[in-house]
Amino acid sequence: MDAPTATRPHMPGYGITPAPAGLLPWRWADERLRTSHDYWLATVTPAGLPHLMPVWAVWTGEVLWVSSSLRSVKARNVAAGSAVSVATEDPEEPVVLSGPAELVADADEIRAFLDAMNAKYDTAYGIDFLDPAVNASVRVRPETVFALREKDFTTSPTRWEFTP
């Protein structure tokens, strides 16, 4: 994946500096996506209602992986075509990734996700934990990522856009 393009998001009324000075480097957001322990996953129901849940996730540097029971609201929303937003756990230095989500059933991709999840969370789940017959392995491809630092609120807001 090519490095995303950084720009200043349009935030009228917040006193945000329009100049590009202070834009956060991509490595700053990438590190937080990799190291956050908990994330907030937002989906939309077919009726248009928002659904927000805490989840564990794994950022590979290109995609974000989440798992869930196939019966969960979030998995059903993704199966119905919901795009998602995922936020890291730190409200003072948030990173919010948005993009299309898809259920993945490929055994090799699920195994790589499982290995990364076990390493990150110091768990020892077996492949049956992510059995696509009962569990959803969700891959999110970023279209945009937004981040800021609360202590540098007027100069740090940064949006990255990804090319497919």
PDB file of C-alpha atoms in Angstrom:
ATOM      1  CA  MET A   1       0.000   0.000   0.000  1.00  0.00           C
ATOM      2  CA  ASP A   2       1.257   3.445  -0.873  1.00  0.00           C
ATOM      3  CA  ALA A   3       1.666   5.973   1.915  1.00  0.00           C
ATOM      4  CA  PRO A   4      -1.582   7.868   2.384  1.00  0.00           C
ATOM      5  CA  THR A   5      -1.866  11.548   1.561  1.00  0.00           C
ATOM      6  CA  ALA A   6      -2.127  13.863   4.590  1.00  0.00           C
ATOM      7  CA  THR A   7      -4.346  16.945   4.553  1.00  0.00           C
ATOM      8  CA  ARG A   8      -5.971  19.273   7.045  1.00  0.00           C
ATOM      9  CA  PRO A   9      -9.629  18.316   7.615  1.00  0.00           C
ATOM     10  CA  HIS A  10     -12.291  20.978   7.136  1.00  0.00           C
ATOM     11  CA  MET A  11     -13.377  21.889  10.694  1.00  0.00           C
ATOM     12  CA  PRO A  12     -14.984  25.353  10.650  1.00  0.00           C
ATOM     13  CA  GLY A  13     -15.618  26.943  14.025  1.00  0.00           C
ATOM     14  CA  TYR A  14     -12.929  24.983  15.884  1.00  0.00           C
ATOM     15  CA  GLY A  15     -10.023  27.410  15.411  1.00  0.00           C
ATOM     16  CA  ILE A  16      -8.030  24.894  13.399  1.00  0.00           C
ATOM     17  CA  THR A  17      -5.005  26.298  11.578  1.00  0.00           C
ATOM     18  CA  PRO A  18      -5.573  25.892   7.832  1.00  0.00           C
ATOM     19  CA  ALA A  19      -1.857  25.757   7.037  1.00  0.00           C
ATOM     20  CA  PRO A  20      -0.259  22.327   6.690  1.00  0.00           C
ATOM     21  CA  ALA A  21       2.202  23.085   9.510  1.00  0.00           C
ATOM     22  CA  GLY A  22       1.582  20.663  12.353  1.00  0.00           C
ATOM     23  CA  LEU A  23       0.095  17.828  10.310  1.00  0.00           C
ATOM     24  CA  LEU A  24       0.816  14.548  12.041  1.00  0.00           C
ATOM     25  CA  PRO A  25       3.131  12.081  10.307  1.00  0.00           C
ATOM     26  CA  TRP A  26       1.543   8.830   9.137  1.00  0.00           C
ATOM     27  CA  ARG A  27       3.898   6.825  11.361  1.00  0.00           C
ATOM     28  CA  TRP A  28       2.227   8.489  14.407  1.00  0.00           C
ATOM     29  CA  ALA A  29      -1.223   7.186  13.415  1.00  0.00           C
ATOM     30  CA  ASP A  30       0.164   3.836  12.263  1.00  0.00           C
ATOM     31  CA  GLU A  31       1.805   3.259  15.661  1.00  0.00           C
ATOM     32  CA  ARG A  32      -1.444   3.993  17.518  1.00  0.00           C
ATOM     33  CA  LEU A  33      -3.432   1.736  15.221  1.00  0.00           C
ATOM     34  CA  ARG A  34      -0.913  -1.049  15.900  1.00  0.00           C
ATOM     35  CA  THR A  35      -0.610  -0.607  19.663  1.00  0.00           C
ATOM     36  CA  SER A  36      -4.080   0.327  20.873  1.00  0.00           C
ATOM     37  CA  HIS A  37      -5.388  -2.502  23.051  1.00  0.00           C
ATOM     38  CA  ASP A  38      -9.059  -1.711  22.674  1.00  0.00           C
ATOM     39  CA  TYR A  39     -10.957  -0.112  19.819  1.00  0.00           C
ATOM     40  CA  TRP A  40     -14.482   1.167  19.223  1.00  0.00           C
ATOM     41  CA  LEU A  41     -16.191  -0.292  16.152  1.00  0.00           C
ATOM     42  CA  ALA A  42     -19.135   1.589  14.653  1.00  0.00           C
ATOM     43  CA  THR A  43     -21.443  -0.038  12.112  1.00  0.00           C
ATOM     44  CA  VAL A  44     -24.875   0.837  10.757  1.00  0.00           C
ATOM     45  CA  THR A  45     -27.898  -1.470  10.827  1.00  0.00           C
ATOM     46  CA  PRO A  46     -29.949  -2.049   7.671  1.00  0.00           C
ATOM     47  CA  ALA A  47     -32.564   0.249   9.281  1.00  0.00           C
ATOM     48  CA  GLY A  48     -29.950   3.030   9.413  1.00  0.00           C
ATOM     49  CA  LEU A  49     -29.349   2.918  13.170  1.00  0.00           C
ATOM     50  CA  PRO A  50     -25.798   3.284  14.511  1.00  0.00           C
ATOM     51  CA  HIS A  51     -24.246   0.422  16.475  1.00  0.00           C
ATOM     52  CA  LEU A  52     -21.078   0.969  18.552  1.00  0.00           C
ATOM     53  CA  MET A  53     -19.138  -1.744  20.380  1.00  0.00           C
ATOM     54  CA  PRO A  54     -15.708  -2.151  22.000  1.00  0.00           C
ATOM     55  CA  VAL A  55     -13.540  -4.739  20.246  1.00  0.00           C
ATOM     56  CA  TRP A  56     -10.044  -6.095  19.999  1.00  0.00           C
ATOM     57  CA  ALA A  57      -8.432  -5.484  16.619  1.00  0.00           C
ATOM     58  CA  VAL A  58      -5.212  -6.031  14.695  1.00  0.00           C
ATOM     59  CA  TRP A  59      -3.773  -3.419  12.319  1.00  0.00           C
ATOM     60  CA  THR A  60      -1.425  -4.973   9.751  1.00  0.00           C
ATOM     61  CA  GLY A  61      -0.240  -1.699   8.280  1.00  0.00           C
ATOM     62  CA  GLU A  62      -2.699  -2.100   5.407  1.00  0.00           C
ATOM     63  CA  VAL A  63      -5.960  -3.418   6.852  1.00  0.00           C
ATOM     64  CA  LEU A  64      -7.641  -3.665  10.236  1.00  0.00           C
ATOM     65  CA  TRP A  65      -8.961  -7.037  11.409  1.00  0.00           C
ATOM     66  CA  VAL A  66     -11.756  -7.647  13.914  1.00  0.00           C
ATOM     67  CA  SER A  67     -13.500 -10.860  14.923  1.00  0.00           C
ATOM     68  CA  SER A  68     -16.968 -11.454  16.266  1.00  0.00           C
ATOM     69  CA  SER A  69     -19.683 -14.053  16.494  1.00  0.00           C
ATOM     70  CA  LEU A  70     -21.592 -14.348  13.219  1.00  0.00           C
ATOM     71  CA  ARG A  71     -24.763 -13.735  15.230  1.00  0.00           C
ATOM     72  CA  SER A  72     -23.560 -10.406  16.631  1.00  0.00           C
ATOM     73  CA  VAL A  73     -25.154  -7.179  15.461  1.00  0.00           C
ATOM     74  CA  LYS A  74     -21.806  -5.891  14.171  1.00  0.00           C
ATOM     75  CA  ALA A  75     -21.197  -9.012  12.052  1.00  0.00           C
ATOM     76  CA  ARG A  76     -24.730  -8.933  10.675  1.00  0.00           C
ATOM     77  CA  ASN A  77     -24.302  -5.244   9.819  1.00  0.00           C
ATOM     78  CA  VAL A  78     -21.045  -5.937   7.968  1.00  0.00           C
ATOM     79  CA  ALA A  79     -22.662  -8.865   6.139  1.00  0.00           C
ATOM     80  CA  ALA A  80     -25.446  -6.493   5.068  1.00  0.00           C
ATOM     81  CA  GLY A  81     -22.892  -4.102   3.563  1.00  0.00           C
ATOM     82  CA  SER A  82     -22.232  -1.609   6.355  1.00  0.00           C
ATOM     83  CA  ALA A  83     -19.096   0.459   6.050  1.00  0.00           C
ATOM     84  CA  VAL A  84     -17.433   0.969   9.421  1.00  0.00           C
ATOM     85  CA  SER A  85     -15.488   3.414  11.509  1.00  0.00           C
ATOM     86  CA  VAL A  86     -13.014   2.193  14.100  1.00  0.00           C
ATOM     87  CA  ALA A  87     -11.459   4.405  16.784  1.00  0.00           C
ATOM     88  CA  THR A  88      -8.506   3.716  19.038  1.00  0.00           C
ATOM     89  CA  GLU A  89      -8.996   3.798  22.790  1.00  0.00           C
ATOM     90  CA  ASP A  90      -7.203   7.050  23.699  1.00  0.00           C
ATOM     91  CA  PRO A  91      -9.556  10.063  23.605  1.00  0.00           C
ATOM     92  CA  GLU A  92      -6.640  12.514  23.917  1.00  0.00           C
ATOM     93  CA  GLU A  93      -4.836  11.109  20.860  1.00  0.00           C
ATOM     94  CA  PRO A  94      -7.589   9.415  18.859  1.00  0.00           C
ATOM     95  CA  VAL A  95      -7.126   7.745  15.516  1.00  0.00           C
ATOM     96  CA  VAL A  96     -10.331   7.024  13.587  1.00  0.00           C
ATOM     97  CA  LEU A  97     -10.199   4.721  10.567  1.00  0.00           C
ATOM     98  CA  SER A  98     -13.167   4.519   8.169  1.00  0.00           C
ATOM     99  CA  GLY A  99     -13.794   2.300   5.189  1.00  0.00           C
ATOM    100  CA  PRO A 100     -15.560  -0.695   3.722  1.00  0.00           C
ATOM    101  CA  ALA A 101     -15.671  -3.899   5.735  1.00  0.00           C
ATOM    102  CA  GLU A 102     -16.026  -7.454   4.541  1.00  0.00           C
ATOM    103  CA  LEU A 103     -16.364 -10.909   6.047  1.00  0.00           C
ATOM    104  CA  VAL A 104     -13.388 -13.106   5.141  1.00  0.00           C
ATOM    105  CA  ALA A 105     -13.572 -16.906   4.859  1.00  0.00           C
ATOM    106  CA  ASP A 106     -10.145 -17.651   3.316  1.00  0.00           C
ATOM    107  CA  ALA A 107      -8.331 -20.048   5.681  1.00  0.00           C
ATOM    108  CA  ASP A 108      -4.851 -18.614   5.023  1.00  0.00           C
ATOM    109  CA  GLU A 109      -5.979 -15.042   5.681  1.00  0.00           C
ATOM    110  CA  ILE A 110      -7.829 -16.102   8.831  1.00  0.00           C
ATOM    111  CA  ARG A 111      -4.742 -17.997  10.050  1.00  0.00           C
ATOM    112  CA  ALA A 112      -2.541 -14.917   9.540  1.00  0.00           C
ATOM    113  CA  PHE A 113      -5.094 -12.791  11.430  1.00  0.00           C
ATOM    114  CA  LEU A 114      -5.260 -15.356  14.242  1.00  0.00           C
ATOM    115  CA  ASP A 115      -1.460 -15.501  14.546  1.00  0.00           C
ATOM    116  CA  ALA A 116      -1.274 -11.700  14.717  1.00  0.00           C
ATOM    117  CA  MET A 117      -4.085 -11.547  17.291  1.00  0.00           C
ATOM    118  CA  ASN A 118      -2.496 -14.226  19.483  1.00  0.00           C
ATOM    119  CA  ALA A 119       0.834 -12.376  19.374  1.00  0.00           C
ATOM    120  CA  LYS A 120      -0.694  -8.983  20.142  1.00  0.00           C
ATOM    121  CA  TYR A 121      -2.997 -10.069  22.957  1.00  0.00           C
ATOM    122  CA  ASP A 122      -0.817 -12.891  24.363  1.00  0.00           C
ATOM    123  CA  THR A 123      -3.566 -15.428  23.764  1.00  0.00           C
ATOM    124  CA  ALA A 124      -3.438 -18.970  22.418  1.00  0.00           C
ATOM    125  CA  TYR A 125      -6.662 -19.257  20.451  1.00  0.00           C
ATOM    126  CA  GLY A 126      -6.829 -22.131  17.997  1.00  0.00           C
ATOM    127  CA  ILE A 127      -8.088 -21.880  14.449  1.00  0.00           C
ATOM    128  CA  ASP A 128     -11.484 -23.132  15.645  1.00  0.00           C
ATOM    129  CA  PHE A 129     -11.869 -19.782  17.425  1.00  0.00           C
ATOM    130  CA  LEU A 130     -12.178 -18.099  14.035  1.00  0.00           C
ATOM    131  CA  ASP A 131     -14.166 -20.847  12.303  1.00  0.00           C
ATOM    132  CA  PRO A 132     -16.094 -18.939   9.606  1.00  0.00           C
ATOM    133  CA  ALA A 133     -19.128 -21.171  10.207  1.00  0.00           C
ATOM    134  CA  VAL A 134     -19.633 -19.550  13.629  1.00  0.00           C
ATOM    135  CA  ASN A 135     -17.300 -16.571  13.815  1.00  0.00           C
ATOM    136  CA  ALA A 136     -16.833 -13.534  11.597  1.00  0.00           C
ATOM    137  CA  SER A 137     -13.362 -12.412  10.607  1.00  0.00           C
ATOM    138  CA  VAL A 138     -13.838  -8.849   9.426  1.00  0.00           C
ATOM    139  CA  ARG A 139     -11.320  -7.013   7.255  1.00  0.00           C
ATOM    140  CA  VAL A 140     -11.560  -3.223   7.048  1.00  0.00           C
ATOM    141  CA  ARG A 141      -9.738  -1.436   4.243  1.00  0.00           C
ATOM    142  CA  PRO A 142      -9.131   2.199   5.157  1.00  0.00           C
ATOM    143  CA  GLU A 143     -10.415   4.922   2.887  1.00  0.00           C
ATOM    144  CA  THR A 144      -9.741   7.706   5.380  1.00  0.00           C
ATOM    145  CA  VAL A 145      -8.009   7.989   8.729  1.00  0.00           C
ATOM    146  CA  PHE A 146      -8.436  11.006  10.998  1.00  0.00           C
ATOM    147  CA  ALA A 147      -6.313  11.814  14.040  1.00  0.00           C
ATOM    148  CA  LEU A 148      -5.441  14.627  16.386  1.00  0.00           C
ATOM    149  CA  ARG A 149      -3.595  15.383  19.591  1.00  0.00           C
ATOM    150  CA  GLU A 150      -5.692  17.113  22.218  1.00  0.00           C
ATOM    151  CA  LYS A 151      -2.714  19.121  23.489  1.00  0.00           C
ATOM    152  CA  ASP A 152      -2.101  20.434  19.936  1.00  0.00           C
ATOM    153  CA  PHE A 153      -5.766  20.696  19.002  1.00  0.00           C
ATOM    154  CA  THR A 154      -5.527  23.697  16.673  1.00  0.00           C
ATOM    155  CA  THR A 155      -2.552  22.442  14.644  1.00  0.00           C
ATOM    156  CA  SER A 156      -2.614  18.629  14.781  1.00  0.00           C
ATOM    157  CA  PRO A 157      -5.889  17.505  13.131  1.00  0.00           C
ATOM    158  CA  THR A 158      -4.849  15.397  10.167  1.00  0.00           C
ATOM    159  CA  ARG A 159      -6.781  13.373   7.622  1.00  0.00           C
ATOM    160  CA  TRP A 160      -5.134  10.729   5.471  1.00  0.00           C
ATOM    161  CA  GLU A 161      -6.757   9.476   2.304  1.00  0.00           C
ATOM    162  CA  PHE A 162      -5.925   6.119   0.785  1.00  0.00           C
ATOM    163  CA  THR A 163      -5.956   5.196  -2.872  1.00  0.00           C
ATOM    164  CA  PRO A 164      -7.382   1.755  -3.681  1.00  0.00           C
TER     165      PRO A 164
END
